[in-house]
Structure formats: structure tokens, C-alpha cells
PDB file of C-alpha atoms in Angstrom:
ATOM      1  CA  MET A 232      49.010  39.694 118.458  1.00 79.00           C
ATOM      2  CA  ILE A 233      51.168  39.817 115.361  1.00 84.00           C
ATOM      3  CA  TYR A 234      53.730  42.214 117.237  1.00 87.00           C
ATOM      4  CA  GLY A 235      53.361  39.576 119.976  1.00 87.00           C
ATOM      5  CA  LEU A 236      54.535  36.668 117.667  1.00 89.00           C
ATOM      6  CA  CYS A 237      57.210  38.768 116.320  1.00 90.00           C
ATOM      7  CA  LEU A 238      58.477  39.458 119.850  1.00 91.00           C
ATOM      8  CA  ILE A 239      58.504  35.613 120.536  1.00 91.00           C
ATOM      9  CA  LEU A 240      60.439  35.087 117.562  1.00 92.00           C
ATOM     10  CA  PHE A 241      62.822  37.618 118.844  1.00 92.00           C
ATOM     11  CA  LEU A 242      63.048  35.890 122.240  1.00 92.00           C
ATOM     12  CA  VAL A 243      63.572  32.339 120.560  1.00 91.00           C
ATOM     13  CA  GLY A 244      66.573  33.753 118.891  1.00 92.00           C
ATOM     14  CA  PHE A 245      67.719  35.425 122.459  1.00 91.00           C
ATOM     15  CA  TYR A 246      67.332  32.231 123.971  1.00 90.00           C
ATOM     16  CA  GLY A 247      69.609  30.655 121.754  1.00 89.00           C
ATOM     17  CA  ILE A 248      72.223  33.178 122.444  1.00 90.00           C
ATOM     18  CA  VAL A 249      71.958  32.851 126.286  1.00 87.00           C
ATOM     19  CA  VAL A 250      71.457  28.992 126.599  1.00 86.00           C
ATOM     20  CA  LYS A 251      73.259  27.348 123.846  1.00 84.00           C
ATOM     21  CA  ARG A 252      76.988  26.295 124.042  1.00 83.00           C
ATOM     22  CA  ASN A 253      77.694  25.548 120.531  1.00 84.00           C
ATOM     23  CA  LEU A 254      78.881  28.631 118.566  1.00 87.00           C
ATOM     24  CA  ILE A 255      77.046  27.795 115.631  1.00 87.00           C
ATOM     25  CA  LYS A 256      73.731  27.703 117.455  1.00 89.00           C
ATOM     26  CA  ILE A 257      74.577  31.100 119.149  1.00 91.00           C
ATOM     27  CA  ILE A 258      75.302  32.576 115.637  1.00 91.00           C
ATOM     28  CA  MET A 259      71.664  30.969 114.388  1.00 91.00           C
ATOM     29  CA  GLY A 260      70.197  32.954 117.478  1.00 93.00           C
ATOM     30  CA  LEU A 261      71.908  36.026 116.493  1.00 93.00           C
ATOM     31  CA  ILE A 262      70.443  35.735 112.797  1.00 94.00           C
ATOM     32  CA  ILE A 263      67.127  34.858 114.112  1.00 94.00           C
ATOM     33  CA  MET A 264      67.106  38.077 116.182  1.00 94.00           C
ATOM     34  CA  GLU A 265      68.224  40.065 113.137  1.00 93.00           C
ATOM     35  CA  TYR A 266      65.116  38.677 111.136  1.00 93.00           C
ATOM     36  CA  ALA A 267      62.770  39.409 113.810  1.00 93.00           C
ATOM     37  CA  VAL A 268      63.826  43.150 113.990  1.00 94.00           C
ATOM     38  CA  HIS A 269      63.468  43.603 110.417  1.00 93.00           C
ATOM     39  CA  LEU A 270      60.080  42.047 110.337  1.00 92.00           C
ATOM     40  CA  PHE A 271      58.939  44.114 113.078  1.00 91.00           C
ATOM     41  CA  ILE A 272      59.930  47.423 111.520  1.00 90.00           C
ATOM     42  CA  VAL A 273      58.229  46.446 108.349  1.00 90.00           C
ATOM     43  CA  LEU A 274      55.033  45.172 110.354  1.00 88.00           C
ATOM     44  CA  VAL A 275      54.894  48.567 112.116  1.00 85.00           C
ATOM     45  CA  SER A 276      54.728  50.365 108.765  1.00 83.00           C
ATOM     46  CA  TYR A 277      52.247  48.078 107.172  1.00 83.00           C
ATOM     47  CA  GLN A 278      48.835  49.559 106.277  1.00 80.00           C
ATOM     48  CA  ARG A 279      45.968  47.457 105.554  1.00 79.00           C
ATOM     49  CA  GLY A 280      44.974  47.578 101.838  1.00 77.00           C
ATOM     50  CA  GLY A 281      48.259  49.372 101.240  1.00 79.00           C
ATOM     51  CA  ILE A 282      49.853  48.536  97.643  1.00 81.00           C
ATOM     52  CA  VAL A 283      53.164  48.099  96.644  1.00 84.00           C
ATOM     53  CA  PRO A 284      55.433  51.488  96.277  1.00 82.00           C
ATOM     54  CA  ILE A 285      55.973  51.109  92.727  1.00 83.00           C
ATOM     55  CA  LEU A 286      54.034  53.568  90.300  1.00 82.00           C
ATOM     56  CA  GLN A 287      52.038  51.676  87.651  1.00 81.00           C
ATOM     57  CA  GLU A 288      51.357  53.215  84.412  1.00 80.00           C
ATOM     58  CA  GLY A 289      48.613  55.602  84.017  1.00 78.00           C
ATOM     59  CA  GLN A 290      48.299  55.829  87.865  1.00 78.00           C
ATOM     60  CA  SER A 291      47.556  59.352  89.057  1.00 79.00           C
ATOM     61  CA  ILE A 292      50.234  60.538  91.629  1.00 78.00           C
ATOM     62  CA  SER A 293      47.507  61.894  94.243  1.00 78.00           C
ATOM     63  CA  GLU A 294      45.757  58.327  94.062  1.00 76.00           C
ATOM     64  CA  PHE A 295      49.003  56.657  94.379  1.00 77.00           C
ATOM     65  CA  VAL A 296      50.161  58.832  97.627  1.00 78.00           C
ATOM     66  CA  GLN A 297      46.652  57.758  99.515  1.00 77.00           C
ATOM     67  CA  LEU A 298      47.140  54.047  98.519  1.00 78.00           C
ATOM     68  CA  ALA A 299      51.081  53.260  99.010  1.00 80.00           C
ATOM     69  CA  VAL A 300      52.647  51.879 101.965  1.00 83.00           C
ATOM     70  CA  ASP A 301      55.309  53.798 103.392  1.00 84.00           C
ATOM     71  CA  PRO A 302      58.594  53.390 101.503  1.00 86.00           C
ATOM     72  CA  LEU A 303      61.282  54.656 103.863  1.00 88.00           C
ATOM     73  CA  PRO A 304      60.991  51.871 106.597  1.00 88.00           C
ATOM     74  CA  GLN A 305      61.516  49.484 103.482  1.00 90.00           C
ATOM     75  CA  VAL A 306      64.674  51.337 102.553  1.00 91.00           C
ATOM     76  CA  LEU A 307      66.398  51.314 106.082  1.00 91.00           C
ATOM     77  CA  VAL A 308      65.395  47.704 106.467  1.00 93.00           C
ATOM     78  CA  LEU A 309      67.180  47.075 103.032  1.00 92.00           C
ATOM     79  CA  THR A 310      70.179  48.676 104.266  1.00 92.00           C
ATOM     80  CA  ALA A 311      69.991  46.748 107.513  1.00 92.00           C
ATOM     81  CA  ILE A 312      69.651  43.431 105.847  1.00 93.00           C
ATOM     82  CA  ILE A 313      72.860  43.845 103.825  1.00 92.00           C
ATOM     83  CA  ILE A 314      74.820  45.289 106.845  1.00 93.00           C
ATOM     84  CA  ASN A 315      73.601  42.170 108.856  1.00 93.00           C
ATOM     85  CA  PHE A 316      74.729  39.846 106.329  1.00 92.00           C
ATOM     86  CA  GLY A 317      78.243  41.598 106.561  1.00 92.00           C
ATOM     87  CA  ILE A 318      78.186  40.928 110.473  1.00 92.00           C
ATOM     88  CA  THR A 319      76.992  37.279 109.956  1.00 92.00           C
ATOM     89  CA  ALA A 320      80.020  36.587 107.722  1.00 92.00           C
ATOM     90  CA  LEU A 321      82.397  38.213 109.994  1.00 93.00           C
ATOM     91  CA  VAL A 322      81.326  36.424 113.069  1.00 92.00           C
ATOM     92  CA  VAL A 323      81.199  33.128 110.808  1.00 91.00           C
ATOM     93  CA  ALA A 324      84.706  33.935 110.076  1.00 91.00           C
ATOM     94  CA  ILE A 325      85.558  34.492 113.665  1.00 90.00           C
ATOM     95  CA  ALA A 326      84.130  31.051 114.800  1.00 89.00           C
ATOM     96  CA  ILE A 327      85.871  29.094 112.065  1.00 88.00           C
ATOM     97  CA  ARG A 328      89.236  30.733 113.484  1.00 87.00           C
ATOM     98  CA  LEU A 329      88.248  29.699 116.750  1.00 86.00           C
ATOM     99  CA  TYR A 330      87.685  26.118 115.410  1.00 86.00           C
ATOM    100  CA  GLU A 331      91.004  26.014 113.902  1.00 83.00           C
ATOM    101  CA  LYS A 332      92.941  27.083 117.141  1.00 82.00           C
ATOM    102  CA  TYR A 333      90.914  25.070 119.712  1.00 82.00           C
ATOM    103  CA  GLY A 334      89.420  22.263 117.581  1.00 79.00           C
ATOM    104  CA  THR A 335      85.904  22.660 119.046  1.00 78.00           C
ATOM    105  CA  PHE A 336      82.671  25.125 118.721  1.00 80.00           C
ATOM    106  CA  ASP A 337      82.016  24.588 122.466  1.00 80.00           C
ATOM    107  CA  ILE A 338      82.371  27.782 124.004  1.00 80.00           C
ATOM    108  CA  ASN A 339      82.897  26.241 127.606  1.00 78.00           C
ATOM    109  CA  GLU A 340      85.662  24.011 126.263  1.00 79.00           C
ATOM    110  CA  ILE A 341      87.462  27.087 124.357  1.00 78.00           C
ATOM    111  CA  ARG A 342      87.166  28.949 127.718  1.00 79.00           C
ATOM    112  CA  ARG A 343      88.872  26.005 129.456  1.00 79.00           C
ATOM    113  CA  LEU A 344      91.564  25.560 127.017  1.00 77.00           C
ATOM    114  CA  ARG A 345      92.368  29.208 127.113  1.00 71.00           C
ATOM    115  CA  GLY A 346      93.391  28.509 130.610  1.00 59.00           C
TER     116      GLY A 346
ATOM    117  CA  MET B  46      42.951  38.331 105.283  1.00 76.00           C
ATOM    118  CA  THR B  47      46.692  39.698 105.346  1.00 80.00           C
ATOM    119  CA  PRO B  48      47.073  39.674 108.890  1.00 82.00           C
ATOM    120  CA  TYR B  49      45.996  36.028 109.156  1.00 87.00           C
ATOM    121  CA  ILE B  50      48.570  34.864 106.582  1.00 88.00           C
ATOM    122  CA  ILE B  51      51.417  36.824 108.353  1.00 88.00           C
ATOM    123  CA  ALA B  52      50.105  35.332 111.731  1.00 90.00           C
ATOM    124  CA  LEU B  53      50.514  31.844 110.232  1.00 91.00           C
ATOM    125  CA  LEU B  54      53.812  32.586 108.674  1.00 91.00           C
ATOM    126  CA  LEU B  55      54.955  34.278 111.939  1.00 92.00           C
ATOM    127  CA  VAL B  56      53.991  30.664 113.851  1.00 93.00           C
ATOM    128  CA  PHE B  57      55.672  28.540 111.262  1.00 93.00           C
ATOM    129  CA  MET B  58      58.716  30.874 111.734  1.00 92.00           C
ATOM    130  CA  ILE B  59      58.928  30.371 115.315  1.00 93.00           C
ATOM    131  CA  ILE B  60      58.597  26.694 115.113  1.00 94.00           C
ATOM    132  CA  GLY B  61      61.411  26.531 112.423  1.00 93.00           C
ATOM    133  CA  ALA B  62      63.554  28.599 114.816  1.00 92.00           C
ATOM    134  CA  ILE B  63      63.097  26.560 117.792  1.00 92.00           C
ATOM    135  CA  ILE B  64      63.842  23.407 115.508  1.00 92.00           C
ATOM    136  CA  ALA B  65      66.852  25.111 114.192  1.00 90.00           C
ATOM    137  CA  LEU B  66      68.213  25.823 117.750  1.00 89.00           C
ATOM    138  CA  GLU B  67      67.380  22.442 119.493  1.00 87.00           C
ATOM    139  CA  ILE B  68      68.119  19.895 116.517  1.00 87.00           C
ATOM    140  CA  ARG B  69      71.179  18.101 117.168  1.00 83.00           C
ATOM    141  CA  ASP B  70      72.227  17.727 113.387  1.00 83.00           C
ATOM    142  CA  THR B  71      73.960  20.891 112.223  1.00 83.00           C
ATOM    143  CA  LEU B  72      73.001  20.703 108.653  1.00 86.00           C
ATOM    144  CA  ALA B  73      69.377  19.946 109.539  1.00 88.00           C
ATOM    145  CA  ALA B  74      69.222  23.067 111.903  1.00 89.00           C
ATOM    146  CA  VAL B  75      70.756  25.246 109.045  1.00 90.00           C
ATOM    147  CA  VAL B  76      68.005  24.241 106.746  1.00 90.00           C
ATOM    148  CA  ALA B  77      65.839  25.053 109.365  1.00 92.00           C
ATOM    149  CA  LEU B  78      67.066  28.406 109.478  1.00 92.00           C
ATOM    150  CA  ALA B  79      66.654  28.707 105.841  1.00 92.00           C
ATOM    151  CA  ALA B  80      62.980  27.908 106.172  1.00 92.00           C
ATOM    152  CA  VAL B  81      62.761  30.825 108.627  1.00 93.00           C
ATOM    153  CA  GLY B  82      64.315  33.266 106.141  1.00 92.00           C
ATOM    154  CA  ILE B  83      62.212  32.249 103.233  1.00 92.00           C
ATOM    155  CA  GLY B  84      59.094  32.767 105.620  1.00 92.00           C
ATOM    156  CA  ILE B  85      60.233  36.413 106.386  1.00 93.00           C
ATOM    157  CA  SER B  86      60.718  36.826 102.645  1.00 93.00           C
ATOM    158  CA  ILE B  87      56.887  35.649 102.062  1.00 93.00           C
ATOM    159  CA  ALA B  88      55.898  37.995 104.766  1.00 91.00           C
ATOM    160  CA  PHE B  89      57.522  41.014 103.242  1.00 91.00           C
ATOM    161  CA  LEU B  90      55.974  40.086  99.719  1.00 91.00           C
ATOM    162  CA  PHE B  91      52.341  40.103 101.692  1.00 89.00           C
ATOM    163  CA  MET B  92      53.417  43.431 103.062  1.00 87.00           C
ATOM    164  CA  GLY B  93      54.050  45.417  99.799  1.00 84.00           C
ATOM    165  CA  ALA B  94      58.002  45.081 100.131  1.00 86.00           C
ATOM    166  CA  PRO B  95      58.996  42.965  97.051  1.00 89.00           C
ATOM    167  CA  ASP B  96      62.525  44.931  96.997  1.00 90.00           C
ATOM    168  CA  LEU B  97      62.946  43.407 100.426  1.00 91.00           C
ATOM    169  CA  ALA B  98      61.845  40.085  99.678  1.00 92.00           C
ATOM    170  CA  ILE B  99      64.258  39.688  96.670  1.00 93.00           C
ATOM    171  CA  THR B 100      67.055  40.742  99.057  1.00 91.00           C
ATOM    172  CA  GLN B 101      66.151  38.625 101.806  1.00 92.00           C
ATOM    173  CA  VAL B 102      66.139  35.611  99.452  1.00 93.00           C
ATOM    174  CA  VAL B 103      69.627  36.649  98.052  1.00 93.00           C
ATOM    175  CA  VAL B 104      71.156  37.142 101.610  1.00 92.00           C
ATOM    176  CA  GLU B 105      69.525  34.154 103.110  1.00 91.00           C
ATOM    177  CA  VAL B 106      71.090  31.792 100.147  1.00 92.00           C
ATOM    178  CA  LEU B 107      74.648  33.418 101.075  1.00 91.00           C
ATOM    179  CA  VAL B 108      74.122  32.980 104.765  1.00 91.00           C
ATOM    180  CA  LEU B 109      73.204  29.190 104.093  1.00 91.00           C
ATOM    181  CA  LEU B 110      76.246  28.846 101.927  1.00 90.00           C
ATOM    182  CA  ILE B 111      78.402  30.452 104.711  1.00 88.00           C
ATOM    183  CA  LEU B 112      77.062  28.572 107.633  1.00 88.00           C
ATOM    184  CA  ILE B 113      77.423  25.217 105.591  1.00 88.00           C
ATOM    185  CA  ARG B 114      80.992  26.317 104.969  1.00 83.00           C
ATOM    186  CA  ALA B 115      81.495  26.493 108.587  1.00 81.00           C
ATOM    187  CA  THR B 116      79.846  23.404 109.911  1.00 80.00           C
ATOM    188  CA  ILE B 117      80.468  20.765 107.078  1.00 78.00           C
ATOM    189  CA  SER B 118      83.254  18.192 107.932  1.00 70.00           C
ATOM    190  CA  ARG B 119      83.618  19.842 111.365  1.00 69.00           C
ATOM    191  CA  ASP B 120      82.901  17.778 114.549  1.00 61.00           C
ATOM    192  CA  VAL B 121      80.107  19.770 116.096  1.00 58.00           C
ATOM    193  CA  THR B 122      77.279  17.039 116.837  1.00 58.00           C
ATOM    194  CA  THR B 123      79.291  15.976 119.944  1.00 58.00           C
ATOM    195  CA  ILE B 124      78.749  19.167 121.906  1.00 61.00           C
ATOM    196  CA  GLU B 125      75.965  18.105 124.839  1.00 58.00           C
ATOM    197  CA  ALA B 126      72.972  20.297 124.339  1.00 55.00           C
ATOM    198  CA  GLY B 127      72.413  22.993 126.943  1.00 56.00           C
ATOM    199  CA  ARG B 128      73.757  24.272 130.147  1.00 67.00           C
ATOM    200  CA  PRO B 129      73.259  22.809 133.711  1.00 75.00           C
ATOM    201  CA  GLN B 130      69.534  22.766 134.777  1.00 80.00           C
ATOM    202  CA  PHE B 131      69.334  25.617 137.101  1.00 82.00           C
ATOM    203  CA  VAL B 132      70.901  28.004 134.521  1.00 81.00           C
ATOM    204  CA  MET B 133      68.212  26.802 132.044  1.00 83.00           C
ATOM    205  CA  THR B 134      65.451  27.381 134.446  1.00 87.00           C
ATOM    206  CA  ILE B 135      66.774  30.866 135.134  1.00 88.00           C
ATOM    207  CA  SER B 136      67.232  31.967 131.766  1.00 86.00           C
ATOM    208  CA  VAL B 137      63.889  30.810 130.433  1.00 87.00           C
ATOM    209  CA  CYS B 138      62.185  32.510 133.323  1.00 90.00           C
ATOM    210  CA  ALA B 139      63.756  35.695 132.807  1.00 89.00           C
ATOM    211  CA  LEU B 140      62.894  35.459 129.007  1.00 89.00           C
ATOM    212  CA  LEU B 141      59.224  35.088 129.919  1.00 90.00           C
ATOM    213  CA  ILE B 142      59.479  38.003 132.235  1.00 91.00           C
ATOM    214  CA  LEU B 143      60.928  39.894 129.393  1.00 89.00           C
ATOM    215  CA  LEU B 144      58.055  38.715 127.117  1.00 88.00           C
ATOM    216  CA  LEU B 145      55.392  39.931 129.701  1.00 89.00           C
ATOM    217  CA  PHE B 146      56.806  43.346 129.639  1.00 89.00           C
ATOM    218  CA  SER B 147      57.211  43.626 126.119  1.00 86.00           C
ATOM    219  CA  LEU B 148      53.601  42.578 125.513  1.00 86.00           C
ATOM    220  CA  HIS B 149      52.694  45.454 127.453  1.00 86.00           C
ATOM    221  CA  MET B 150      55.185  47.796 125.388  1.00 84.00           C
ATOM    222  CA  VAL B 151      53.167  46.360 122.219  1.00 82.00           C
ATOM    223  CA  GLU B 152      49.919  47.661 123.474  1.00 82.00           C
ATOM    224  CA  VAL B 153      51.108  51.188 122.955  1.00 82.00           C
ATOM    225  CA  LEU B 154      51.338  50.511 119.320  1.00 79.00           C
ATOM    226  CA  PRO B 155      48.531  51.132 116.830  1.00 76.00           C
ATOM    227  CA  THR B 156      46.680  47.978 115.846  1.00 76.00           C
ATOM    228  CA  PHE B 157      48.347  46.183 112.853  1.00 75.00           C
ATOM    229  CA  GLY B 158      47.594  47.769 109.610  1.00 69.00           C
ATOM    230  CA  LEU B 159      45.099  50.134 110.945  1.00 68.00           C
ATOM    231  CA  GLN B 160      47.077  53.434 111.226  1.00 65.00           C
ATOM    232  CA  ASP B 161      45.087  56.769 110.862  1.00 58.00           C
ATOM    233  CA  HIS B 162      46.833  57.590 107.646  1.00 58.00           C
ATOM    234  CA  MET B 163      48.826  56.090 105.020  1.00 59.00           C
ATOM    235  CA  VAL B 164      51.480  58.394 104.882  1.00 64.00           C
ATOM    236  CA  ASN B 165      50.996  61.760 106.771  1.00 67.00           C
ATOM    237  CA  ILE B 166      51.544  65.085 105.155  1.00 68.00           C
ATOM    238  CA  GLY B 167      54.820  66.455 106.079  1.00 69.00           C
ATOM    239  CA  ASN B 168      56.380  63.257 106.402  1.00 76.00           C
ATOM    240  CA  PRO B 169      59.782  62.702 104.349  1.00 80.00           C
ATOM    241  CA  SER B 170      57.684  59.605 103.013  1.00 80.00           C
ATOM    242  CA  PHE B 171      55.025  61.912 101.695  1.00 81.00           C
ATOM    243  CA  HIS B 172      57.405  64.013  99.605  1.00 82.00           C
ATOM    244  CA  TYR B 173      59.118  61.029  98.382  1.00 83.00           C
ATOM    245  CA  LEU B 174      55.852  59.253  97.088  1.00 82.00           C
ATOM    246  CA  SER B 175      54.601  62.541  95.570  1.00 81.00           C
ATOM    247  CA  GLU B 176      57.715  64.101  94.117  1.00 81.00           C
ATOM    248  CA  ALA B 177      60.091  61.018  93.258  1.00 80.00           C
ATOM    249  CA  LEU B 178      58.834  60.648  89.930  1.00 81.00           C
ATOM    250  CA  SER B 179      59.299  64.116  88.559  1.00 82.00           C
ATOM    251  CA  GLU B 180      62.468  64.638  90.652  1.00 83.00           C
ATOM    252  CA  THR B 181      64.334  61.227  89.808  1.00 82.00           C
ATOM    253  CA  GLY B 182      62.490  59.768  87.062  1.00 82.00           C
ATOM    254  CA  ALA B 183      62.162  56.407  88.901  1.00 80.00           C
ATOM    255  CA  ALA B 184      58.927  54.518  89.166  1.00 82.00           C
ATOM    256  CA  ASN B 185      59.719  52.231  91.950  1.00 85.00           C
ATOM    257  CA  ILE B 186      59.932  54.709  95.134  1.00 84.00           C
ATOM    258  CA  VAL B 187      62.137  52.596  97.138  1.00 86.00           C
ATOM    259  CA  THR B 188      64.960  52.494  94.618  1.00 88.00           C
ATOM    260  CA  ALA B 189      64.680  56.344  94.023  1.00 87.00           C
ATOM    261  CA  ILE B 190      65.118  56.781  97.947  1.00 86.00           C
ATOM    262  CA  LEU B 191      67.716  54.046  98.345  1.00 87.00           C
ATOM    263  CA  LEU B 192      69.740  55.188  95.076  1.00 88.00           C
ATOM    264  CA  ASP B 193      68.943  58.853  95.055  1.00 87.00           C
ATOM    265  CA  TYR B 194      67.703  60.801  98.121  1.00 87.00           C
ATOM    266  CA  ARG B 195      69.834  58.593 100.461  1.00 88.00           C
ATOM    267  CA  VAL B 196      72.540  57.507  98.336  1.00 89.00           C
ATOM    268  CA  TYR B 197      75.188  58.280 101.156  1.00 91.00           C
ATOM    269  CA  ASP B 198      73.464  55.948 103.221  1.00 90.00           C
ATOM    270  CA  THR B 199      74.231  53.308 100.477  1.00 90.00           C
ATOM    271  CA  LEU B 200      77.357  54.263  99.941  1.00 93.00           C
ATOM    272  CA  GLY B 201      77.928  53.945 103.836  1.00 91.00           C
ATOM    273  CA  GLU B 202      76.503  50.477 103.426  1.00 91.00           C
ATOM    274  CA  VAL B 203      78.821  49.508 101.087  1.00 92.00           C
ATOM    275  CA  THR B 204      81.618  50.791 103.114  1.00 93.00           C
ATOM    276  CA  VAL B 205      80.669  48.630 106.089  1.00 92.00           C
ATOM    277  CA  LEU B 206      80.377  45.561 103.681  1.00 92.00           C
ATOM    278  CA  PHE B 207      83.818  46.232 102.441  1.00 93.00           C
ATOM    279  CA  VAL B 208      85.219  46.520 105.965  1.00 94.00           C
ATOM    280  CA  ALA B 209      83.506  43.269 106.747  1.00 93.00           C
ATOM    281  CA  LEU B 210      84.920  41.668 103.901  1.00 92.00           C
ATOM    282  CA  ILE B 211      88.549  42.997 104.899  1.00 93.00           C
ATOM    283  CA  GLY B 212      87.799  41.519 108.411  1.00 92.00           C
ATOM    284  CA  VAL B 213      86.926  38.183 107.020  1.00 91.00           C
ATOM    285  CA  TRP B 214      90.033  37.933 104.794  1.00 90.00           C
ATOM    286  CA  THR B 215      92.165  39.085 107.871  1.00 89.00           C
ATOM    287  CA  VAL B 216      90.918  36.603 110.181  1.00 88.00           C
ATOM    288  CA  LEU B 217      90.780  33.612 107.674  1.00 85.00           C
ATOM    289  CA  ARG B 218      94.052  34.216 105.948  1.00 84.00           C
ATOM    290  CA  LYS B 219      96.703  31.718 106.105  1.00 77.00           C
ATOM    291  CA  LYS B 220      99.711  33.742 105.216  1.00 71.00           C
ATOM    292  CA  GLY B 221     101.268  35.987 107.909  1.00 61.00           C
ATOM    293  CA  ARG B 222     100.119  34.308 111.293  1.00 59.00           C
ATOM    294  CA  LEU B 223     102.202  31.285 110.614  1.00 58.00           C
ATOM    295  CA  ARG B 224     105.286  33.274 112.260  1.00 59.00           C
ATOM    296  CA  GLY B 225     103.715  34.169 115.546  1.00 55.00           C
ATOM    297  CA  GLU B 226     101.844  30.890 116.180  1.00 56.00           C
ATOM    298  CA  ALA B 227     104.169  28.162 114.652  1.00 52.00           C
ATOM    299  CA  VAL B 228     106.328  28.575 118.001  1.00 50.00           C
ATOM    300  CA  ALA B 229     103.025  27.725 120.071  1.00 52.00           C
ATOM    301  CA  PHE B 230     101.541  25.269 117.984  1.00 51.00           C
ATOM    302  CA  GLY B 231     104.734  23.663 116.591  1.00 48.00           C
ATOM    303  CA  GLN B 232     104.413  20.996 113.909  1.00 47.00           C
ATOM    304  CA  LYS B 233     100.631  20.720 114.008  1.00 50.00           C
ATOM    305  CA  GLU B 234      99.895  24.100 112.640  1.00 48.00           C
ATOM    306  CA  GLU B 235     102.254  23.463 109.677  1.00 48.00           C
ATOM    307  CA  ASP B 236     100.854  20.299 109.022  1.00 51.00           C
ATOM    308  CA  ASP B 237      97.261  21.946 108.635  1.00 53.00           C
ATOM    309  CA  GLU B 238      98.837  24.486 106.006  1.00 50.00           C
ATOM    310  CA  ALA B 239      99.970  21.785 103.806  1.00 47.00           C
TER     311      ALA B 239
END
């Protein structure tokens, strides 16, 4: 059920990209899709009762290996979050540039003005 | 307990996402998007990923600033909402069909939070969890992987971020594009520069 809810969040973002005409709303849809994918990867790697993959003082390694959640997906998602931030900044910059050139965020209007 | 909290947070995030996309006031939409990001961050905390939660909050604040910078003092509320009726209907139907197929895909995955083992022996993660302290001296395994085992990955990430920064700077700079476009746009562009 939780995976299904995550998929619905992804599809809400997809709906924003497909249906909306406002460029800012399209960018918001893109950001929501990114969030849903990050959350999905971490959800799949989660284990019930798992502890944070940080060693506490006095904890034995063998016990820690049994209890900790998988740290590798977390590292990959951490990288993905930063890279998606770069993507978002670039997309917003292009949107601002389009606004300067055409005076609107409406993609139909931009297409019409382009001729 | 945790699955119910995560499910509740996900419902909250879906509602926030729909509000962000449907509300007419752009500033309110940006704030609703920030609520989605904070929800993700809290979900990360519950799933044992505090490093991700911290990064998510920082990135969320920066995205918020960028989006407000993009929308403030710009005329964006006048855009009529949505497309023609039949386009809307077709898109929503296609999305629902996609959801149906994806739900079948989800059934293949193991139940949430109930894999057979935590980390299988022979996984890279098993090696990281058992050897990271003696090999790198870091108590936080995520940091140990990020900054030691997969440090070239992080280097590539910083490179991508740097390239994105150059891209933003190139797209937004005022100098240099005046020569080409002053002819096309005439006096108006020059007034904007001043």
C-alpha cells in the first residue's frame, strides 16, 4: 500500500507536467516526481526494526550488522538529491530567461510568440 | 507503527502536491511544495536515514528560495488553468491506466519493511557495515561510503553541480547577449538592462 501511495505521488507530479500550462507549475511537477523517486528507493531499502547505520559507542560490530538498515541506497539517494537540486536550479534559470524574452510563463503563449 | 506513520505522511504529501499544482496563487503553491519536501524529510527520519533528512531540508530551503526568486514580482497568476477539456480527460485516463499497471508491478516487490535479511552476506553493504570502522575510522557508515569508498562518485556529483552552476550563470548573465539581441528587441531590452 505504501509503494502504491508513493506511485500516486509520482503520478501527481507527472500530471503536473502533462496537463499544466504554467512553466512554474511544470517545474513543480518535476520536483514532486524527483521527491517520489527518492522516497521510493529509501522505502524499498527499509527494514522493520532497522536502526540508523551509525555505530554507537560500545556496540559490537556483529550485532550492528544484524540490525542496521542498508546504507548503500541512502548514499545513492544523497547523491541524487544534490544532483536534482542542480537540475532544478538550471531549469528555473531557463524559465526566468524565457520570461525575460517573451514576458510570460504560459507555454502556449511562448509557442505562439515564437511563430 | 512506522508503516502507518509513513502512510500518513505520504497522504499528507499527496494532498500537498495536489494543492501545489492546483492553487492559483504561485506563492502559496511554492509553500505547499515546501510542505511536501518537509514531509519527505520526516519520512527519511523515520526510515533510519538522518543524513538524507538533513540534506533534504537544506535542498528544500534552497529550492524554495530559487522558486520564489523566479515567481515573485512576475505576472503568473493570469494564466488560465489547464488545457481544453478533452485533453484533460485523455491525460487523466492515461495516468490512471499507468497507475493500474504500476500497481501490478508493486506486487512483485517484497512487503514493506519485511525483507528476509537486513543485509545479505556478500552484498557490498555487508562489507561496508562490518569493515567501515576498521578501514576508514568513521562511525557513520553513510559518510564512510560517501567520502571514502565511493569518493569518485561524490567528485562526479560536485562536478555536475559545478557544471549546473556554469549553466545557470551562462543562461542568466546580462553581458554578452546584448550584442546579438539588441537588434531584434531594440530599445526595450536596453531599458531593461538599465
